[in-house]
């Protein structure tokens, strides 16, 4: 069972370079999310998507772009990398969540991408 | 607005002794609450989930958490720690309203160390 797969697992970039992080899920989840994790900060939401072709900003969206062209894939792009974007990036996915408490679906996480910007 | 406060950034226990990881939350509505665990160089794994069906929630690996609305707390406990429990633990509250359905708000994490 693959679950949520992130590629690459590690990457080192120079300031100003661009790159795309790929997230793929095989659970037919409607919702997908990108987070960054920094020491002592927990996880902060960058962008998310509630369906194919739709994306929305999270808490810390600046400097990132996303696309959800296929239901199973969610791409995170850095157009011009900055040292402040050095972090561990996690992708997650979940089934659609409804308004009832019992509808709240847990999120399933990938193993992360460790990104260093020099 | 939703927020989560994990009261301890680090907790150390001896193997075989009880574990208590404390969490307080703030939510404008009846919240959904979760505990996730993260082992080194891994993603987050769901331990347990509270959605008002029962105030005492049992999770995997012998963990459980009790929802106390009057105290706005959702503390995680385990009767007897095992070496494999050493990890970082995150308390999480969910926003289920409006256009942000399903968004999670994370605490800053509690690092659990288990001594032999």
XYZ file of N, CA and C in Angstrom:
702
model
N 0.844 -1.200 0.000
C 0.000 0.000 0.000
C 0.872 1.239 0.000
N 0.837 2.008 -1.100
C 1.730 3.157 -1.208
C 1.241 4.304 -0.330
N -0.065 4.618 -0.345
C -0.555 5.738 0.453
C -0.201 7.055 -0.200
N 0.578 7.886 0.507
C 1.012 9.184 0.010
C 2.513 9.109 -0.266
N 2.900 9.400 -1.490
C 4.297 9.314 -1.898
C 4.800 10.682 -2.310
N 5.918 11.088 -1.729
C 6.511 12.381 -2.055
C 7.852 12.162 -2.754
N 8.077 12.949 -3.793
C 9.378 12.945 -4.466
C 9.807 14.372 -4.764
N 11.114 14.694 -4.639
C 12.159 13.815 -4.103
C 12.100 13.751 -2.584
N 12.961 12.944 -1.982
C 13.035 12.872 -0.526
C 13.997 13.927 0.031
N 15.009 14.257 -0.729
C 15.999 15.252 -0.318
C 16.349 16.129 -1.526
N 16.657 17.393 -1.244
C 17.111 18.246 -2.334
C 17.846 19.435 -1.736
N 18.935 19.825 -2.428
C 19.660 21.035 -2.067
C 19.598 21.984 -3.260
N 19.196 23.204 -3.004
C 19.068 24.208 -4.050
C 19.929 25.424 -3.712
N 20.254 26.166 -4.739
C 20.881 27.460 -4.537
C 19.793 28.538 -4.552
N 20.036 29.630 -3.844
C 19.094 30.742 -3.825
C 18.775 31.178 -5.248
N 17.476 31.326 -5.519
C 17.043 31.768 -6.833
C 16.655 30.651 -7.781
N 17.049 29.425 -7.467
C 16.660 28.306 -8.317
C 15.184 27.974 -8.104
N 14.638 27.268 -9.069
C 13.246 26.840 -8.957
C 13.188 25.317 -8.890
N 12.109 24.822 -8.329
C 11.907 23.384 -8.323
C 10.447 23.070 -8.011
N 10.084 21.829 -8.295
C 8.729 21.347 -8.033
C 8.789 20.085 -7.204
N 7.994 20.068 -6.149
C 7.841 18.880 -5.326
C 6.557 18.174 -5.748
N 6.661 16.854 -5.879
C 5.517 16.085 -6.336
C 4.934 15.260 -5.200
N 3.624 15.256 -5.117
C 2.903 14.421 -4.171
C 1.893 13.590 -4.938
N 1.879 12.293 -4.666
C 0.920 11.404 -5.306
C 0.244 10.540 -4.253
N -1.079 10.405 -4.362
C -1.820 9.528 -3.430
C -2.689 8.566 -4.233
N -2.789 7.350 -3.690
C -3.531 6.307 -4.393
C -4.766 5.879 -3.628
N -5.293 6.763 -2.778
C -6.441 6.428 -1.933
C -7.731 7.090 -2.425
N -7.666 7.713 -3.582
C -8.829 8.379 -4.162
C -9.360 9.494 -3.257
N -8.447 10.155 -2.560
C -8.850 11.241 -1.658
C -9.173 12.493 -2.451
N -10.201 13.209 -1.982
C -10.581 14.461 -2.629
C -9.666 15.610 -2.219
N -9.296 15.630 -0.942
C -8.537 16.759 -0.409
C -7.051 16.444 -0.359
N -6.240 17.444 -0.685
C -4.791 17.306 -0.547
C -4.206 18.590 0.029
N -3.075 18.470 0.707
C -2.508 19.574 1.478
C -0.980 19.573 1.351
N -0.399 20.749 1.407
C 1.046 20.887 1.562
C 1.337 21.663 2.847
N 2.257 21.100 3.659
C 2.681 21.727 4.899
C 4.195 21.901 4.875
N 4.651 22.812 5.706
C 6.067 22.860 6.012
C 6.247 22.691 7.521
N 7.331 22.016 7.888
C 7.609 21.781 9.300
C 8.964 22.373 9.635
N 8.975 23.263 10.601
C 10.192 23.904 11.071
C 10.323 23.637 12.560
N 11.547 23.564 13.061
C 11.759 23.214 14.482
C 10.952 24.103 15.416
N 10.223 23.449 16.338
C 9.458 24.185 17.333
C 8.206 24.874 16.822
N 7.850 24.630 15.555
C 6.710 25.347 14.961
C 5.540 24.433 14.633
N 5.689 23.138 14.823
C 4.638 22.245 14.357
C 4.578 22.277 12.833
N 3.433 21.947 12.278
C 3.247 21.995 10.833
C 2.375 23.194 10.480
N 2.770 23.885 9.433
C 1.983 25.032 8.972
C 1.528 24.786 7.545
N 0.282 25.111 7.291
C -0.325 24.824 6.002
C 0.104 25.864 4.968
N 0.599 25.385 3.832
C 1.037 26.287 2.763
C -0.111 26.537 1.788
N -0.563 25.475 1.146
C -1.704 25.511 0.234
C -2.466 24.208 0.382
N -3.704 24.208 -0.080
C -4.472 22.986 -0.073
C -5.422 22.966 -1.260
N -6.000 21.792 -1.467
C -6.919 21.613 -2.599
C -8.074 20.720 -2.160
N -9.283 21.150 -2.496
C -10.458 20.343 -2.143
C -10.979 19.573 -3.343
N -10.255 19.631 -4.446
C -10.658 18.856 -5.605
C -9.802 19.178 -6.805
N -9.904 18.323 -7.791
C -9.136 18.510 -9.024
C -9.428 19.882 -9.620
N -8.360 20.599 -9.958
C -8.511 21.902 -10.591
C -8.741 23.048 -9.630
N -8.789 22.793 -8.329
C -9.014 23.861 -7.342
C -7.893 23.878 -6.319
N -7.447 25.080 -5.957
C -6.446 25.228 -4.906
C -6.803 26.443 -4.058
N -6.244 26.494 -2.857
C -6.506 27.618 -1.957
C -5.285 27.851 -1.082
N -5.158 29.083 -0.584
C -4.016 29.439 0.248
C -4.234 28.997 1.684
N -3.127 28.609 2.307
C -3.149 28.274 3.717
C -2.577 29.404 4.546
N -1.864 29.038 5.607
C -1.317 30.036 6.523
C -0.095 30.748 5.972
N 0.765 30.027 5.241
C 2.053 30.576 4.806
C 2.251 30.347 3.309
N 1.444 30.958 2.441
C 1.493 30.657 1.012
C 2.555 31.408 0.209
N 3.117 32.490 0.789
C 4.000 33.351 0.003
C 5.253 32.614 -0.449
N 5.577 32.772 -1.734
C 6.771 32.153 -2.301
C 6.524 30.766 -2.875
N 5.280 30.299 -2.785
C 4.927 28.958 -3.271
C 3.742 29.038 -4.235
N 3.720 28.100 -5.182
C 2.542 27.929 -6.008
C 2.216 26.439 -6.077
N 0.966 26.121 -6.375
C 0.538 24.729 -6.412
C -0.349 24.496 -7.626
N -0.455 23.227 -7.982
C -1.386 22.855 -9.037
C -1.934 21.470 -8.755
N -3.203 21.282 -9.124
C -3.883 19.986 -8.924
C -4.596 19.657 -10.239
N -3.802 19.239 -11.214
C -4.351 18.927 -12.542
C -5.016 17.560 -12.560
N -4.524 16.659 -11.720
C -5.115 15.328 -11.597
C -5.486 15.097 -10.139
N -6.512 14.340 -9.909
C -6.991 14.117 -8.553
C -5.920 13.501 -7.666
N -5.089 12.647 -8.239
C -4.142 11.921 -7.411
C -2.834 12.677 -7.165
N -2.632 13.797 -7.866
C -1.352 14.511 -7.752
C -1.538 15.944 -7.267
N -0.595 16.396 -6.469
C -0.626 17.772 -5.965
C 0.816 18.277 -5.994
N 1.086 19.272 -6.823
C 2.443 19.761 -7.026
C 2.666 21.052 -6.251
N 3.839 21.153 -5.636
C 4.231 22.381 -4.936
C 5.446 22.959 -5.631
N 5.353 24.208 -6.066
C 6.438 24.846 -6.781
C 7.063 25.992 -6.006
N 8.387 26.070 -6.124
C 9.126 27.223 -5.617
C 9.713 27.909 -6.842
N 9.257 29.111 -7.148
C 9.703 29.784 -8.360
C 11.115 30.344 -8.222
N 11.420 30.884 -7.056
C 12.737 31.468 -6.800
C 13.080 31.184 -5.343
N 13.806 30.079 -5.125
C 14.035 29.606 -3.763
C 14.829 30.614 -2.930
N 14.440 30.694 -1.648
C 15.112 31.561 -0.681
C 15.534 30.735 0.525
N 16.600 31.135 1.218
C 17.046 30.367 2.400
C 15.935 30.165 3.436
N 14.990 31.104 3.524
C 13.896 30.971 4.489
C 12.963 29.810 4.152
N 13.102 29.273 2.961
C 12.282 28.139 2.568
C 12.941 26.800 2.872
N 14.107 26.836 3.486
C 14.716 25.606 3.984
C 13.802 25.012 5.031
N 13.369 23.774 4.815
C 12.361 23.187 5.692
C 12.149 21.730 5.301
N 11.304 21.081 6.055
C 10.815 19.759 5.660
C 9.364 19.941 5.200
N 9.077 19.465 4.018
C 7.760 19.661 3.422
C 6.987 18.346 3.451
N 5.755 18.433 3.922
C 4.895 17.253 3.992
C 3.653 17.474 3.151
N 3.318 16.446 2.431
C 2.057 16.391 1.716
C 1.108 15.482 2.494
N -0.171 15.802 2.457
C -1.185 14.977 3.112
C -2.421 14.929 2.240
N -3.234 13.916 2.476
C -4.500 13.812 1.753
C -5.574 13.243 2.680
N -6.816 13.512 2.338
C -7.928 12.977 3.128
C -9.165 12.891 2.256
N -10.127 12.113 2.736
C -11.430 12.115 2.090
C -12.119 13.440 2.377
N -13.177 13.699 1.640
C -13.955 14.915 1.851
C -14.472 14.964 3.269
N -14.404 16.134 3.874
C -14.864 16.338 5.244
C -16.163 17.116 5.219
N -17.136 16.664 6.017
C -18.425 17.333 6.052
C -18.576 18.179 7.294
N -19.753 18.701 7.484
C -19.987 19.608 8.604
C -20.237 18.860 9.902
N -20.650 17.599 9.804
C -20.860 16.839 11.034
C -19.516 16.417 11.595
N -19.456 16.353 12.900
C -18.198 15.972 13.542
C -17.752 14.590 13.081
N -18.705 13.697 12.890
C -18.341 12.332 12.499
C -17.804 12.277 11.081
N -17.995 13.369 10.318
C -17.496 13.392 8.950
C -16.043 13.798 8.862
N -15.476 14.218 9.989
C -14.117 14.755 9.938
C -13.123 13.645 9.677
N -12.490 13.711 8.534
C -11.613 12.642 8.104
C -10.167 12.928 8.482
N -9.444 11.936 8.988
C -8.034 12.154 9.298
C -7.224 12.324 8.024
N -6.121 13.021 8.145
C -5.230 13.206 7.020
C -4.122 12.158 7.055
N -3.748 11.720 5.871
C -2.681 10.739 5.716
C -1.462 11.456 5.142
N -0.311 11.253 5.751
C 0.870 12.012 5.419
C 1.902 11.176 4.666
N 2.647 11.857 3.771
C 3.842 11.275 3.190
C 4.999 11.366 4.160
N 6.150 10.842 3.734
C 7.327 10.817 4.607
C 8.145 12.100 4.565
N 7.767 13.034 3.732
C 8.423 14.334 3.735
C 9.503 14.490 2.689
N 9.754 15.757 2.347
C 10.865 16.152 1.475
C 11.710 17.138 2.244
N 12.980 16.798 2.401
C 13.891 17.685 3.129
C 14.599 18.579 2.129
N 14.315 19.869 2.232
C 14.802 20.834 1.250
C 15.720 21.838 1.936
N 16.915 21.993 1.367
C 17.864 22.982 1.871
C 18.155 23.989 0.777
N 18.081 25.277 1.141
C 18.362 26.352 0.198
C 19.632 27.063 0.667
N 20.646 27.037 -0.182
C 21.932 27.635 0.203
C 22.056 29.062 -0.296
N -11.698 31.208 16.235
C -10.409 30.773 15.718
C -9.939 29.545 16.484
N -9.236 28.697 15.764
C -8.735 27.468 16.376
C -7.271 27.647 16.758
N -6.895 27.070 17.892
C -5.484 27.027 18.259
C -5.263 25.884 19.220
N -4.033 25.462 19.307
C -3.658 24.340 20.149
C -2.400 24.703 20.909
N -2.378 24.402 22.195
C -1.186 24.615 23.015
C -0.758 23.297 23.639
N 0.433 22.873 23.279
C 1.008 21.712 23.942
C 1.889 22.241 25.051
N 1.587 21.834 26.255
C 2.144 22.492 27.434
C 3.597 22.128 27.710
N 4.076 21.051 27.120
C 5.457 20.621 27.340
C 6.132 20.399 25.997
N 7.289 21.001 25.797
C 8.009 20.758 24.547
C 8.793 19.440 24.622
N 9.172 19.037 25.838
C 9.897 17.779 26.027
C 9.347 17.066 27.258
N 9.187 15.741 27.139
C 8.804 14.898 28.259
C 9.729 13.689 28.270
N 10.271 13.373 29.430
C 11.141 12.207 29.568
C 10.549 11.271 30.607
N 10.483 9.991 30.276
C 9.969 8.980 31.202
C 10.862 7.752 31.117
N 10.783 6.927 32.134
C 11.472 5.640 32.121
C 10.555 4.591 31.515
N 11.154 3.625 30.866
C 10.377 2.532 30.279
C 9.539 1.863 31.371
N 8.264 1.613 31.049
C 7.380 0.971 32.008
C 6.597 1.925 32.892
N 6.916 3.208 32.843
C 6.189 4.198 33.651
C 5.145 4.891 32.776
N 4.156 5.560 33.415
C 3.085 6.192 32.627
C 3.575 7.408 31.834
N 2.847 7.648 30.743
C 3.118 8.802 29.890
C 1.920 9.747 29.957
N 2.216 11.047 30.085
C 1.184 12.081 30.023
C 1.705 13.210 29.149
N 1.035 13.450 28.039
C 1.361 14.574 27.160
C 0.151 15.502 27.157
N 0.385 16.752 27.527
C -0.728 17.663 27.771
C -1.019 18.564 26.576
N -2.320 18.789 26.377
C -2.770 19.610 25.259
C -4.010 20.390 25.667
N -3.996 21.681 25.406
C -5.176 22.514 25.548
C -5.515 23.120 24.197
N -6.794 23.298 23.961
C -7.220 23.803 22.665
C -8.137 25.001 22.837
N -8.259 25.738 21.772
C -9.219 26.827 21.704
C -9.991 26.672 20.413
N -11.314 26.658 20.518
C -12.137 26.489 19.328
C -13.475 27.180 19.547
N -13.942 27.837 18.506
C -15.225 28.529 18.597
C -16.401 27.575 18.513
N -16.163 26.387 18.023
C -17.223 25.409 17.834
C -16.795 24.104 18.491
N -17.698 23.153 18.519
C -17.310 21.834 19.016
C -16.212 21.288 18.113
N -15.072 21.043 18.675
C -13.930 20.700 17.826
C -13.831 19.214 17.509
N -13.115 18.930 16.450
C -12.575 17.601 16.246
C -11.105 17.672 16.621
N -10.657 16.713 17.374
C -9.288 16.735 17.890
C -8.577 15.439 17.542
N -7.289 15.567 17.315
C -6.477 14.420 16.923
C -5.156 14.463 17.692
N -4.565 13.295 17.828
C -3.151 13.192 18.189
C -2.450 12.430 17.056
N -1.335 13.012 16.612
C -0.482 12.364 15.627
C 0.882 12.118 16.249
N 1.573 11.077 15.755
C 2.929 10.780 16.191
C 3.857 10.837 14.980
N 5.058 11.336 15.218
C 6.056 11.407 14.153
C 7.360 10.790 14.641
N 7.740 9.691 14.028
C 9.030 9.083 14.312
C 10.093 9.745 13.441
N 11.354 9.661 13.842
C 12.418 10.363 13.104
C 12.407 10.068 11.615
N 12.504 11.124 10.836
C 12.558 11.038 9.375
C 11.342 10.364 8.758
N 10.239 10.469 9.430
C 8.998 9.893 8.918
C 7.902 10.948 8.889
N 6.826 10.615 8.190
C 5.660 11.477 8.211
C 4.864 11.275 9.481
N 3.723 11.941 9.564
C 2.882 11.860 10.750
C 1.891 10.709 10.628
N 1.695 10.014 11.729
C 0.775 8.884 11.769
C -0.320 9.184 12.783
N -1.559 8.928 12.404
C -2.676 9.195 13.302
C -2.676 8.209 14.466
N -2.707 8.746 15.694
C -2.809 7.917 16.898
C -4.265 7.696 17.282
N -5.007 8.805 17.327
C -6.409 8.714 17.703
C -7.138 9.984 17.296
N -8.476 9.884 17.342
C -9.327 10.959 16.851
C -10.528 11.102 17.765
N -10.866 12.318 18.146
C -12.068 12.594 18.934
C -13.082 13.330 18.072
N -14.321 12.787 18.051
C -15.381 13.469 17.310
C -16.685 13.450 18.079
N -16.645 13.500 19.396
C -17.780 13.650 20.317
C -18.567 12.376 20.570
N -18.229 11.269 19.940
C -18.946 10.020 20.205
C -18.693 9.552 21.631
N -17.490 9.751 22.139
C -17.137 9.358 23.500
C -16.009 10.257 23.954
N -16.033 10.628 25.230
C -14.999 11.553 25.714
C -13.655 10.865 25.908
N -13.657 9.555 26.148
C -12.404 8.815 26.262
C -12.176 8.077 24.950
N -11.091 8.406 24.306
C -10.799 7.866 22.986
C -9.593 6.944 23.079
N -9.740 5.760 22.554
C -8.621 4.814 22.531
C -7.976 4.832 21.151
N -6.649 4.804 21.153
C -5.925 4.832 19.900
C -5.044 3.614 19.724
N -4.105 3.757 18.829
C -3.204 2.635 18.575
C -2.085 2.602 19.599
N -1.430 1.443 19.703
C -0.250 1.277 20.552
C -0.513 1.582 22.031
N -1.738 1.396 22.484
C -2.055 1.550 23.896
C -2.285 2.971 24.373
N -2.265 3.931 23.464
C -2.519 5.322 23.836
C -4.016 5.596 23.933
N -4.352 6.542 24.789
C -5.718 7.031 24.844
C -5.704 8.498 25.250
N -6.808 9.174 24.971
C -6.917 10.586 25.311
C -8.323 10.861 25.809
N -8.420 11.802 26.725
C -9.716 12.161 27.289
C -10.046 13.605 26.954
N -11.208 13.804 26.367
C -11.690 15.141 26.038
C -12.416 15.707 27.245
N -11.962 16.867 27.719
C -12.614 17.542 28.842
C -13.000 18.942 28.392
N -14.279 19.104 28.091
C -14.730 20.386 27.548
C -14.569 21.506 28.562
N -14.846 21.221 29.833
C -14.768 22.265 30.857
C -13.349 22.792 31.028
N -12.375 21.945 30.741
C -10.975 22.339 30.867
C -10.345 22.652 29.511
N -11.100 22.507 28.450
C -10.603 22.621 27.066
C -9.285 21.878 26.907
N -9.293 20.624 27.368
C -8.062 19.823 27.302
C -8.307 18.520 26.560
N -7.218 17.983 26.056
C -7.261 16.698 25.334
C -5.909 16.031 25.549
N -5.653 15.626 26.772
C -4.357 15.060 27.149
C -4.224 13.616 26.667
N -3.020 13.276 26.260
C -2.696 11.933 25.757
C -2.000 11.152 26.865
N -2.424 9.913 27.070
C -1.829 9.090 28.123
C -1.557 7.681 27.628
N -0.640 7.033 28.344
C -0.370 5.615 28.124
C 0.088 5.050 29.463
N -0.436 3.921 29.883
C -0.113 3.418 31.222
C 1.349 3.041 31.407
N 1.964 2.519 30.336
C 3.315 2.008 30.471
C 4.102 2.300 29.198
N 5.134 3.123 29.319
C 5.900 3.540 28.149
C 6.805 2.418 27.644
N 6.959 2.385 26.345
C 7.870 1.446 25.692
C 8.910 2.244 24.939
N 10.080 1.657 24.763
C 11.160 2.351 24.060
C 10.715 2.835 22.683
N 9.871 2.055 22.035
C 9.425 2.407 20.674
C 8.473 3.603 20.663
N 8.048 4.065 21.847
C 7.165 5.247 21.908
C 7.935 6.555 21.754
N 9.247 6.495 21.832
C 10.052 7.713 21.693
C 9.825 8.325 20.311
N 9.309 9.534 20.302
C 8.929 10.194 19.045
C 8.437 11.596 19.399
N 8.006 12.318 18.367
C 7.376 13.615 18.597
C 5.870 13.461 18.411
N 5.129 14.095 19.286
C 3.674 13.963 19.306
C 3.028 15.323 19.085
N 2.026 15.328 18.223
C 1.354 16.575 17.888
C -0.136 16.482 18.229
N -0.607 17.480 18.952
C -2.030 17.639 19.204
C -2.581 18.558 18.114
N -3.729 18.209 17.580
C -4.244 18.904 16.398
C -5.739 19.145 16.549
N -6.191 20.339 16.185
C -7.615 20.647 16.164
C -8.020 20.922 14.730
N -9.237 20.542 14.410
C -9.697 20.665 13.034
C -10.776 21.724 12.888
N -10.695 22.448 11.800
C -11.703 23.428 11.442
C -12.631 22.783 10.430
N -13.899 22.722 10.734
C -14.827 22.012 9.845
C -15.854 22.962 9.230
N -15.590 24.252 9.266
C -16.626 25.164 8.849
C -16.237 25.932 7.601
N -17.254 26.366 6.882
C -17.058 27.281 5.763
C -16.181 26.709 4.679
N -15.358 27.553 4.114
C -14.552 27.140 2.968
C -13.274 26.442 3.390
N -13.059 26.276 4.669
C -11.806 25.660 5.123
C -12.070 24.319 5.769
N -13.074 23.625 5.273
C -13.404 22.326 5.839
C -12.196 21.405 5.845
N -11.949 20.804 6.997
C -10.896 19.815 7.080
C -9.530 20.363 7.394
N -9.377 21.675 7.507
C -8.052 22.207 7.817
C -7.656 21.840 9.238
N -6.391 21.511 9.391
C -5.847 21.150 10.692
C -4.973 22.262 11.235
N -5.040 22.450 12.563
C -4.177 23.402 13.247
C -3.348 22.615 14.252
N -2.029 22.704 14.100
C -1.116 21.868 14.865
C -0.559 22.596 16.073
N -0.392 21.837 17.172
C 0.445 22.317 18.247
C 1.900 22.250 17.830
N 2.774 22.765 18.672
C 4.186 22.826 18.320
C 4.915 21.521 18.573
N 4.239 20.556 19.170
C 4.844 19.245 19.333
C 5.443 19.040 20.712
N 5.419 17.776 21.159
C 6.079 17.357 22.394
C 7.004 16.202 22.064
N 8.273 16.373 22.353
C 9.258 15.313 22.111
C 9.268 14.378 23.318
N 8.929 13.128 23.093
C 8.919 12.132 24.169
C 10.203 11.313 24.116
N 10.930 11.307 25.206
C 12.118 10.469 25.370
C 11.795 9.375 26.374
N 12.166 8.148 26.043
C 11.949 7.018 26.935
C 13.302 6.434 27.313
N 13.596 6.424 28.605
C 14.859 5.909 29.117
C 14.708 4.435 29.473
N 15.756 3.637 29.220
C 15.686 2.207 29.555
C 15.724 1.979 31.059
